[in-house]
Amino acid sequence: MTKVAYFQCFAGISGDMTLGALIDAGVDWQEFQTGLAGLSLTGYELTRETVTKQGIRATRVRVLTENKQPHRHFADIQKIINGSSLPPWVKERGIQVFLRLAEAEAKIHHTTVERIHFHEVGAVDAIVDIVGAALGLWLLGVDEVYASPVNTGEGMVECAHGSLPIPAPATLELLRGAPIYSSGIQRELTTPTGAAILTTFCRRFGPLPALRVSAIGYGAGGMDLPVSNVVRLIIGELDGPGDGIYPIPAEEGIRQEEALVMEANIDDMNPEFYDHLIETFLRAGAMDVFLKPIQMKKNRPATTLCVLIHPEQLSLFYRKIFTETTSLGVRVYPATKYMLPFEIASFNGSLGIARIKIARLNGRVCNIAPEYEDCRKIALERGMPLKQVYDTVKGEYGRDIKYSEDESDAGN
């Protein structure tokens, strides 16, 4: 089943409201604090309290800072996050949020991502808000994020650049393509941090999907408004197949996840670059990268670059495709990926030690694959054909697996 987080933004959304909703929905407070301590940031205190907003009980999370915060560039924040002890998924998603912020600011100020220096959103509290949002979703085991249309508020707001209209330019740029509205409240209801978190993680905006609800959280903002100043977070499992998700019986043990396929047809790039592209995209977190030969108009030979990614990686990879290749367009469509559960074991056979990837279906081995690099190393050391090493390692390990299964069956 697909675990979903749905944000209802009837009073907008901000970084602290997001953290409050995640904690209220069940994220363990001690585990949350321990995770954020891995950032090695000082000069702040994380607090929580229960408050009431227009009759609704909610959790208010605050990041209290001691001193005036320095302005930071994207590279500075990236270094802080990458240098932390947080899980890789949390690091990657936190950096993606800041990349979206940097891209929005760069567009507004007509400069580059590298030259942008963050003001309010580069402070410690914003870093904790953004990384904390990623950590909270990870701790809850959320697979997909959805959201309602976003109430932005209206009027004017004071910031480092002076008086700006609501939604602030960065907020509006971040919400480009998302459904937004104002209910007439003369306050900034959606902040750049909230907009960046939401649009980085959110797969789709719209009405609440059919869910089997397991948890509900209310995250409070600091203002008192004519409406309850909270964002509501609904956690649940999709009731039936999601978009393009076709469930397989659980007893088969097959893992399934939603993915996106990105394709670009390329006919004018040096083919020597493809090796670098594949390595770069895999290192950036793509699930798979491959090439297909095609014929284009006027019978020109060309190549289709195919990249399989997680949905939340879309903004990262369309940017990489446009900057790393000569393509002017990218096709994107949803896919469902099914994977057998597998493990990697170390096998000491007659030729030496080699790692083996073992995949199982219903608990029984159905595929054995020696690791290429290990077999190649043995082949070079022993002066043997690679195919002979591969077949020997697979055969020896396969006999051991078959023997153990036969013994197990005999005892039943």
mmCIF file with all atom_site columns, C-alpha atoms in Angstrom, residues 47-184:
data_model
loop_
_atom_site.group_PDB
_atom_site.id
_atom_site.type_symbol
_atom_site.label_atom_id
_atom_site.label_alt_id
_atom_site.label_comp_id
_atom_site.label_asym_id
_atom_site.label_entity_id
_atom_site.label_seq_id
_atom_site.pdbx_PDB_ins_code
_atom_site.Cartn_x
_atom_site.Cartn_y
_atom_site.Cartn_z
_atom_site.occupancy
_atom_site.B_iso_or_equiv
_atom_site.pdbx_formal_charge
_atom_site.auth_seq_id
_atom_site.auth_comp_id
_atom_site.auth_asym_id
_atom_site.auth_atom_id
_atom_site.pdbx_PDB_model_num
ATOM 1   C CA . THR A 1 47  ? 10.416  23.961 21.463  1.00 0.00 ? 47  THR A CA 1
ATOM 2   C CA . ARG A 1 48  ? 6.893   22.596 21.200  1.00 0.00 ? 48  ARG A CA 1
ATOM 3   C CA . GLU A 1 49  ? 3.640   23.414 22.940  1.00 0.00 ? 49  GLU A CA 1
ATOM 4   C CA . THR A 1 50  ? -0.041  22.681 22.632  1.00 0.00 ? 50  THR A CA 1
ATOM 5   C CA . VAL A 1 51  ? -2.120  25.707 21.597  1.00 0.00 ? 51  VAL A CA 1
ATOM 6   C CA . THR A 1 52  ? -5.694  26.416 20.557  1.00 0.00 ? 52  THR A CA 1
ATOM 7   C CA . LYS A 1 53  ? -6.500  28.236 17.331  1.00 0.00 ? 53  LYS A CA 1
ATOM 8   C CA . GLN A 1 54  ? -10.181 29.181 16.974  1.00 0.00 ? 54  GLN A CA 1
ATOM 9   C CA . GLY A 1 55  ? -11.172 26.147 19.026  1.00 0.00 ? 55  GLY A CA 1
ATOM 10  C CA . ILE A 1 56  ? -8.835  23.663 17.311  1.00 0.00 ? 56  ILE A CA 1
ATOM 11  C CA . ARG A 1 57  ? -6.097  22.061 19.411  1.00 0.00 ? 57  ARG A CA 1
ATOM 12  C CA . ALA A 1 58  ? -2.789  22.129 17.536  1.00 0.00 ? 58  ALA A CA 1
ATOM 13  C CA . THR A 1 59  ? 0.949   21.729 18.047  1.00 0.00 ? 59  THR A CA 1
ATOM 14  C CA . ARG A 1 60  ? 3.144   24.792 17.812  1.00 0.00 ? 60  ARG A CA 1
ATOM 15  C CA . VAL A 1 61  ? 6.820   24.093 17.063  1.00 0.00 ? 61  VAL A CA 1
ATOM 16  C CA . ARG A 1 62  ? 9.284   26.970 17.249  1.00 0.00 ? 62  ARG A CA 1
ATOM 17  C CA . VAL A 1 63  ? 12.960  27.293 16.395  1.00 0.00 ? 63  VAL A CA 1
ATOM 18  C CA . LEU A 1 64  ? 14.338  29.940 18.754  1.00 0.00 ? 64  LEU A CA 1
ATOM 19  C CA . THR A 1 65  ? 17.656  31.476 17.670  1.00 0.00 ? 65  THR A CA 1
ATOM 20  C CA . GLU A 1 66  ? 20.104  33.455 19.783  1.00 0.00 ? 66  GLU A CA 1
ATOM 21  C CA . ASN A 1 67  ? 21.818  35.892 17.442  1.00 0.00 ? 67  ASN A CA 1
ATOM 22  C CA . LYS A 1 68  ? 21.370  37.553 14.084  1.00 0.00 ? 68  LYS A CA 1
ATOM 23  C CA . GLN A 1 69  ? 21.956  34.958 11.415  1.00 0.00 ? 69  GLN A CA 1
ATOM 24  C CA . PRO A 1 70  ? 24.525  35.283 8.606   1.00 0.00 ? 70  PRO A CA 1
ATOM 25  C CA . HIS A 1 71  ? 23.531  35.304 4.958   1.00 0.00 ? 71  HIS A CA 1
ATOM 26  C CA . ARG A 1 72  ? 24.367  31.981 3.344   1.00 0.00 ? 72  ARG A CA 1
ATOM 27  C CA . HIS A 1 73  ? 24.823  30.846 -0.248  1.00 0.00 ? 73  HIS A CA 1
ATOM 28  C CA . PHE A 1 74  ? 23.302  27.638 -1.575  1.00 0.00 ? 74  PHE A CA 1
ATOM 29  C CA . ALA A 1 75  ? 26.734  25.975 -1.469  1.00 0.00 ? 75  ALA A CA 1
ATOM 30  C CA . ASP A 1 76  ? 27.050  26.826 2.244   1.00 0.00 ? 76  ASP A CA 1
ATOM 31  C CA . ILE A 1 77  ? 23.727  25.200 3.071   1.00 0.00 ? 77  ILE A CA 1
ATOM 32  C CA . GLN A 1 78  ? 24.476  22.220 0.860   1.00 0.00 ? 78  GLN A CA 1
ATOM 33  C CA . LYS A 1 79  ? 27.733  21.699 2.763   1.00 0.00 ? 79  LYS A CA 1
ATOM 34  C CA . ILE A 1 80  ? 25.931  21.874 6.132   1.00 0.00 ? 80  ILE A CA 1
ATOM 35  C CA . ILE A 1 81  ? 23.348  19.281 5.083   1.00 0.00 ? 81  ILE A CA 1
ATOM 36  C CA . ASN A 1 82  ? 25.785  16.931 3.341   1.00 0.00 ? 82  ASN A CA 1
ATOM 37  C CA . GLY A 1 83  ? 28.086  17.072 6.355   1.00 0.00 ? 83  GLY A CA 1
ATOM 38  C CA . SER A 1 84  ? 25.343  15.936 8.723   1.00 0.00 ? 84  SER A CA 1
ATOM 39  C CA . SER A 1 85  ? 24.650  12.429 10.021  1.00 0.00 ? 85  SER A CA 1
ATOM 40  C CA . LEU A 1 86  ? 21.087  12.466 8.687   1.00 0.00 ? 86  LEU A CA 1
ATOM 41  C CA . PRO A 1 87  ? 19.778  9.626  6.467   1.00 0.00 ? 87  PRO A CA 1
ATOM 42  C CA . PRO A 1 88  ? 20.691  10.039 2.760   1.00 0.00 ? 88  PRO A CA 1
ATOM 43  C CA . TRP A 1 89  ? 17.005  10.438 1.767   1.00 0.00 ? 89  TRP A CA 1
ATOM 44  C CA . VAL A 1 90  ? 16.587  13.343 4.205   1.00 0.00 ? 90  VAL A CA 1
ATOM 45  C CA . LYS A 1 91  ? 19.797  15.023 3.013   1.00 0.00 ? 91  LYS A CA 1
ATOM 46  C CA . GLU A 1 92  ? 18.802  14.738 -0.630  1.00 0.00 ? 92  GLU A CA 1
ATOM 47  C CA . ARG A 1 93  ? 15.282  16.089 -0.119  1.00 0.00 ? 93  ARG A CA 1
ATOM 48  C CA . GLY A 1 94  ? 16.474  18.942 2.098   1.00 0.00 ? 94  GLY A CA 1
ATOM 49  C CA . ILE A 1 95  ? 18.956  20.030 -0.563  1.00 0.00 ? 95  ILE A CA 1
ATOM 50  C CA . GLN A 1 96  ? 16.219  19.796 -3.213  1.00 0.00 ? 96  GLN A CA 1
ATOM 51  C CA . VAL A 1 97  ? 14.054  22.222 -1.239  1.00 0.00 ? 97  VAL A CA 1
ATOM 52  C CA . PHE A 1 98  ? 16.890  24.735 -0.976  1.00 0.00 ? 98  PHE A CA 1
ATOM 53  C CA . LEU A 1 99  ? 17.685  24.275 -4.678  1.00 0.00 ? 99  LEU A CA 1
ATOM 54  C CA . ARG A 1 100 ? 14.089  25.220 -5.501  1.00 0.00 ? 100 ARG A CA 1
ATOM 55  C CA . LEU A 1 101 ? 14.422  28.279 -3.298  1.00 0.00 ? 101 LEU A CA 1
ATOM 56  C CA . ALA A 1 102 ? 17.704  29.250 -4.941  1.00 0.00 ? 102 ALA A CA 1
ATOM 57  C CA . GLU A 1 103 ? 16.250  28.817 -8.433  1.00 0.00 ? 103 GLU A CA 1
ATOM 58  C CA . ALA A 1 104 ? 13.236  30.978 -7.550  1.00 0.00 ? 104 ALA A CA 1
ATOM 59  C CA . GLU A 1 105 ? 15.388  33.719 -6.014  1.00 0.00 ? 105 GLU A CA 1
ATOM 60  C CA . ALA A 1 106 ? 17.825  33.619 -8.933  1.00 0.00 ? 106 ALA A CA 1
ATOM 61  C CA . LYS A 1 107 ? 14.996  34.088 -11.416 1.00 0.00 ? 107 LYS A CA 1
ATOM 62  C CA . ILE A 1 108 ? 13.488  36.995 -9.486  1.00 0.00 ? 108 ILE A CA 1
ATOM 63  C CA . HIS A 1 109 ? 16.829  38.783 -9.033  1.00 0.00 ? 109 HIS A CA 1
ATOM 64  C CA . HIS A 1 110 ? 18.098  37.921 -12.505 1.00 0.00 ? 110 HIS A CA 1
ATOM 65  C CA . THR A 1 111 ? 21.215  36.115 -11.335 1.00 0.00 ? 111 THR A CA 1
ATOM 66  C CA . THR A 1 112 ? 22.505  32.552 -10.892 1.00 0.00 ? 112 THR A CA 1
ATOM 67  C CA . VAL A 1 113 ? 21.906  29.926 -8.227  1.00 0.00 ? 113 VAL A CA 1
ATOM 68  C CA . GLU A 1 114 ? 25.576  30.098 -7.231  1.00 0.00 ? 114 GLU A CA 1
ATOM 69  C CA . ARG A 1 115 ? 25.454  33.864 -6.610  1.00 0.00 ? 115 ARG A CA 1
ATOM 70  C CA . ILE A 1 116 ? 22.210  33.917 -4.625  1.00 0.00 ? 116 ILE A CA 1
ATOM 71  C CA . HIS A 1 117 ? 22.661  34.562 -0.918  1.00 0.00 ? 117 HIS A CA 1
ATOM 72  C CA . PHE A 1 118 ? 19.700  33.710 1.252   1.00 0.00 ? 118 PHE A CA 1
ATOM 73  C CA . HIS A 1 119 ? 18.395  36.192 3.796   1.00 0.00 ? 119 HIS A CA 1
ATOM 74  C CA . GLU A 1 120 ? 15.638  34.901 6.073   1.00 0.00 ? 120 GLU A CA 1
ATOM 75  C CA . VAL A 1 121 ? 15.585  31.410 4.519   1.00 0.00 ? 121 VAL A CA 1
ATOM 76  C CA . GLY A 1 122 ? 19.325  30.974 5.034   1.00 0.00 ? 122 GLY A CA 1
ATOM 77  C CA . ALA A 1 123 ? 19.051  31.363 8.799   1.00 0.00 ? 123 ALA A CA 1
ATOM 78  C CA . VAL A 1 124 ? 19.319  28.474 11.224  1.00 0.00 ? 124 VAL A CA 1
ATOM 79  C CA . ASP A 1 125 ? 15.566  28.387 11.845  1.00 0.00 ? 125 ASP A CA 1
ATOM 80  C CA . ALA A 1 126 ? 14.817  27.999 8.116   1.00 0.00 ? 126 ALA A CA 1
ATOM 81  C CA . ILE A 1 127 ? 17.423  25.231 7.763   1.00 0.00 ? 127 ILE A CA 1
ATOM 82  C CA . VAL A 1 128 ? 15.862  23.394 10.715  1.00 0.00 ? 128 VAL A CA 1
ATOM 83  C CA . ASP A 1 129 ? 12.349  23.917 9.274   1.00 0.00 ? 129 ASP A CA 1
ATOM 84  C CA . ILE A 1 130 ? 13.276  22.524 5.867   1.00 0.00 ? 130 ILE A CA 1
ATOM 85  C CA . VAL A 1 131 ? 15.458  19.625 6.961   1.00 0.00 ? 131 VAL A CA 1
ATOM 86  C CA . GLY A 1 132 ? 12.988  18.922 9.771   1.00 0.00 ? 132 GLY A CA 1
ATOM 87  C CA . ALA A 1 133 ? 10.140  18.628 7.255   1.00 0.00 ? 133 ALA A CA 1
ATOM 88  C CA . ALA A 1 134 ? 12.119  16.058 5.268   1.00 0.00 ? 134 ALA A CA 1
ATOM 89  C CA . LEU A 1 135 ? 13.059  14.205 8.445   1.00 0.00 ? 135 LEU A CA 1
ATOM 90  C CA . GLY A 1 136 ? 9.455   14.153 9.683   1.00 0.00 ? 136 GLY A CA 1
ATOM 91  C CA . LEU A 1 137 ? 8.127   12.703 6.430   1.00 0.00 ? 137 LEU A CA 1
ATOM 92  C CA . TRP A 1 138 ? 10.895  10.101 6.488   1.00 0.00 ? 138 TRP A CA 1
ATOM 93  C CA . LEU A 1 139 ? 10.155  9.133  10.097  1.00 0.00 ? 139 LEU A CA 1
ATOM 94  C CA . LEU A 1 140 ? 6.464   8.723  9.247   1.00 0.00 ? 140 LEU A CA 1
ATOM 95  C CA . GLY A 1 141 ? 7.352   6.497  6.276   1.00 0.00 ? 141 GLY A CA 1
ATOM 96  C CA . VAL A 1 142 ? 5.446   8.658  3.784   1.00 0.00 ? 142 VAL A CA 1
ATOM 97  C CA . ASP A 1 143 ? 5.604   7.502  0.157   1.00 0.00 ? 143 ASP A CA 1
ATOM 98  C CA . GLU A 1 144 ? 3.714   10.362 -1.512  1.00 0.00 ? 144 GLU A CA 1
ATOM 99  C CA . VAL A 1 145 ? 2.637   13.905 -0.627  1.00 0.00 ? 145 VAL A CA 1
ATOM 100 C CA . TYR A 1 146 ? -0.555  15.584 -1.863  1.00 0.00 ? 146 TYR A CA 1
ATOM 101 C CA . ALA A 1 147 ? -2.016  18.976 -1.018  1.00 0.00 ? 147 ALA A CA 1
ATOM 102 C CA . SER A 1 148 ? -5.109  21.150 -1.318  1.00 0.00 ? 148 SER A CA 1
ATOM 103 C CA . PRO A 1 149 ? -5.108  24.505 -3.132  1.00 0.00 ? 149 PRO A CA 1
ATOM 104 C CA . VAL A 1 150 ? -3.030  26.986 -1.132  1.00 0.00 ? 150 VAL A CA 1
ATOM 105 C CA . ASN A 1 151 ? -4.380  30.082 0.615   1.00 0.00 ? 151 ASN A CA 1
ATOM 106 C CA . THR A 1 152 ? -1.658  32.729 0.218   1.00 0.00 ? 152 THR A CA 1
ATOM 107 C CA . GLY A 1 153 ? -3.256  35.707 1.982   1.00 0.00 ? 153 GLY A CA 1
ATOM 108 C CA . GLU A 1 154 ? -2.932  39.229 0.577   1.00 0.00 ? 154 GLU A CA 1
ATOM 109 C CA . GLY A 1 155 ? -1.645  42.725 1.341   1.00 0.00 ? 155 GLY A CA 1
ATOM 110 C CA . MET A 1 156 ? 1.990   43.704 1.939   1.00 0.00 ? 156 MET A CA 1
ATOM 111 C CA . VAL A 1 157 ? 4.813   42.134 3.937   1.00 0.00 ? 157 VAL A CA 1
ATOM 112 C CA . GLU A 1 158 ? 8.097   43.537 5.250   1.00 0.00 ? 158 GLU A CA 1
ATOM 113 C CA . CYS A 1 159 ? 11.265  41.542 4.513   1.00 0.00 ? 159 CYS A CA 1
ATOM 114 C CA . ALA A 1 160 ? 14.983  42.038 3.839   1.00 0.00 ? 160 ALA A CA 1
ATOM 115 C CA . HIS A 1 161 ? 14.189  43.584 0.447   1.00 0.00 ? 161 HIS A CA 1
ATOM 116 C CA . GLY A 1 162 ? 11.647  46.053 1.871   1.00 0.00 ? 162 GLY A CA 1
ATOM 117 C CA . SER A 1 163 ? 7.861   46.043 1.457   1.00 0.00 ? 163 SER A CA 1
ATOM 118 C CA . LEU A 1 164 ? 6.646   43.376 -0.948  1.00 0.00 ? 164 LEU A CA 1
ATOM 119 C CA . PRO A 1 165 ? 3.186   42.314 -2.131  1.00 0.00 ? 165 PRO A CA 1
ATOM 120 C CA . ILE A 1 166 ? 1.642   39.088 -0.823  1.00 0.00 ? 166 ILE A CA 1
ATOM 121 C CA . PRO A 1 167 ? 2.300   36.465 -1.978  1.00 0.00 ? 167 PRO A CA 1
ATOM 122 C CA . ALA A 1 168 ? 5.952   37.510 -1.888  1.00 0.00 ? 168 ALA A CA 1
ATOM 123 C CA . PRO A 1 169 ? 7.726   37.191 -5.266  1.00 0.00 ? 169 PRO A CA 1
ATOM 124 C CA . ALA A 1 170 ? 9.696   34.093 -4.202  1.00 0.00 ? 170 ALA A CA 1
ATOM 125 C CA . THR A 1 171 ? 6.552   32.463 -2.808  1.00 0.00 ? 171 THR A CA 1
ATOM 126 C CA . LEU A 1 172 ? 4.615   33.127 -6.001  1.00 0.00 ? 172 LEU A CA 1
ATOM 127 C CA . GLU A 1 173 ? 7.439   31.793 -8.166  1.00 0.00 ? 173 GLU A CA 1
ATOM 128 C CA . LEU A 1 174 ? 7.648   28.630 -6.062  1.00 0.00 ? 174 LEU A CA 1
ATOM 129 C CA . LEU A 1 175 ? 3.884   28.116 -6.365  1.00 0.00 ? 175 LEU A CA 1
ATOM 130 C CA . ARG A 1 176 ? 3.931   28.503 -10.149 1.00 0.00 ? 176 ARG A CA 1
ATOM 131 C CA . GLY A 1 177 ? 1.643   25.791 -11.558 1.00 0.00 ? 177 GLY A CA 1
ATOM 132 C CA . ALA A 1 178 ? -0.016  25.059 -8.188  1.00 0.00 ? 178 ALA A CA 1
ATOM 133 C CA . PRO A 1 179 ? -3.614  26.154 -7.467  1.00 0.00 ? 179 PRO A CA 1
ATOM 134 C CA . ILE A 1 180 ? -3.554  29.208 -5.175  1.00 0.00 ? 180 ILE A CA 1
ATOM 135 C CA . TYR A 1 181 ? -6.160  31.671 -3.869  1.00 0.00 ? 181 TYR A CA 1
ATOM 136 C CA . SER A 1 182 ? -6.757  34.340 -1.238  1.00 0.00 ? 182 SER A CA 1
ATOM 137 C CA . SER A 1 183 ? -9.622  34.256 1.226   1.00 0.00 ? 183 SER A CA 1
ATOM 138 C CA . GLY A 1 184 ? -9.200  38.012 1.824   1.00 0.00 ? 184 GLY A CA 1
#
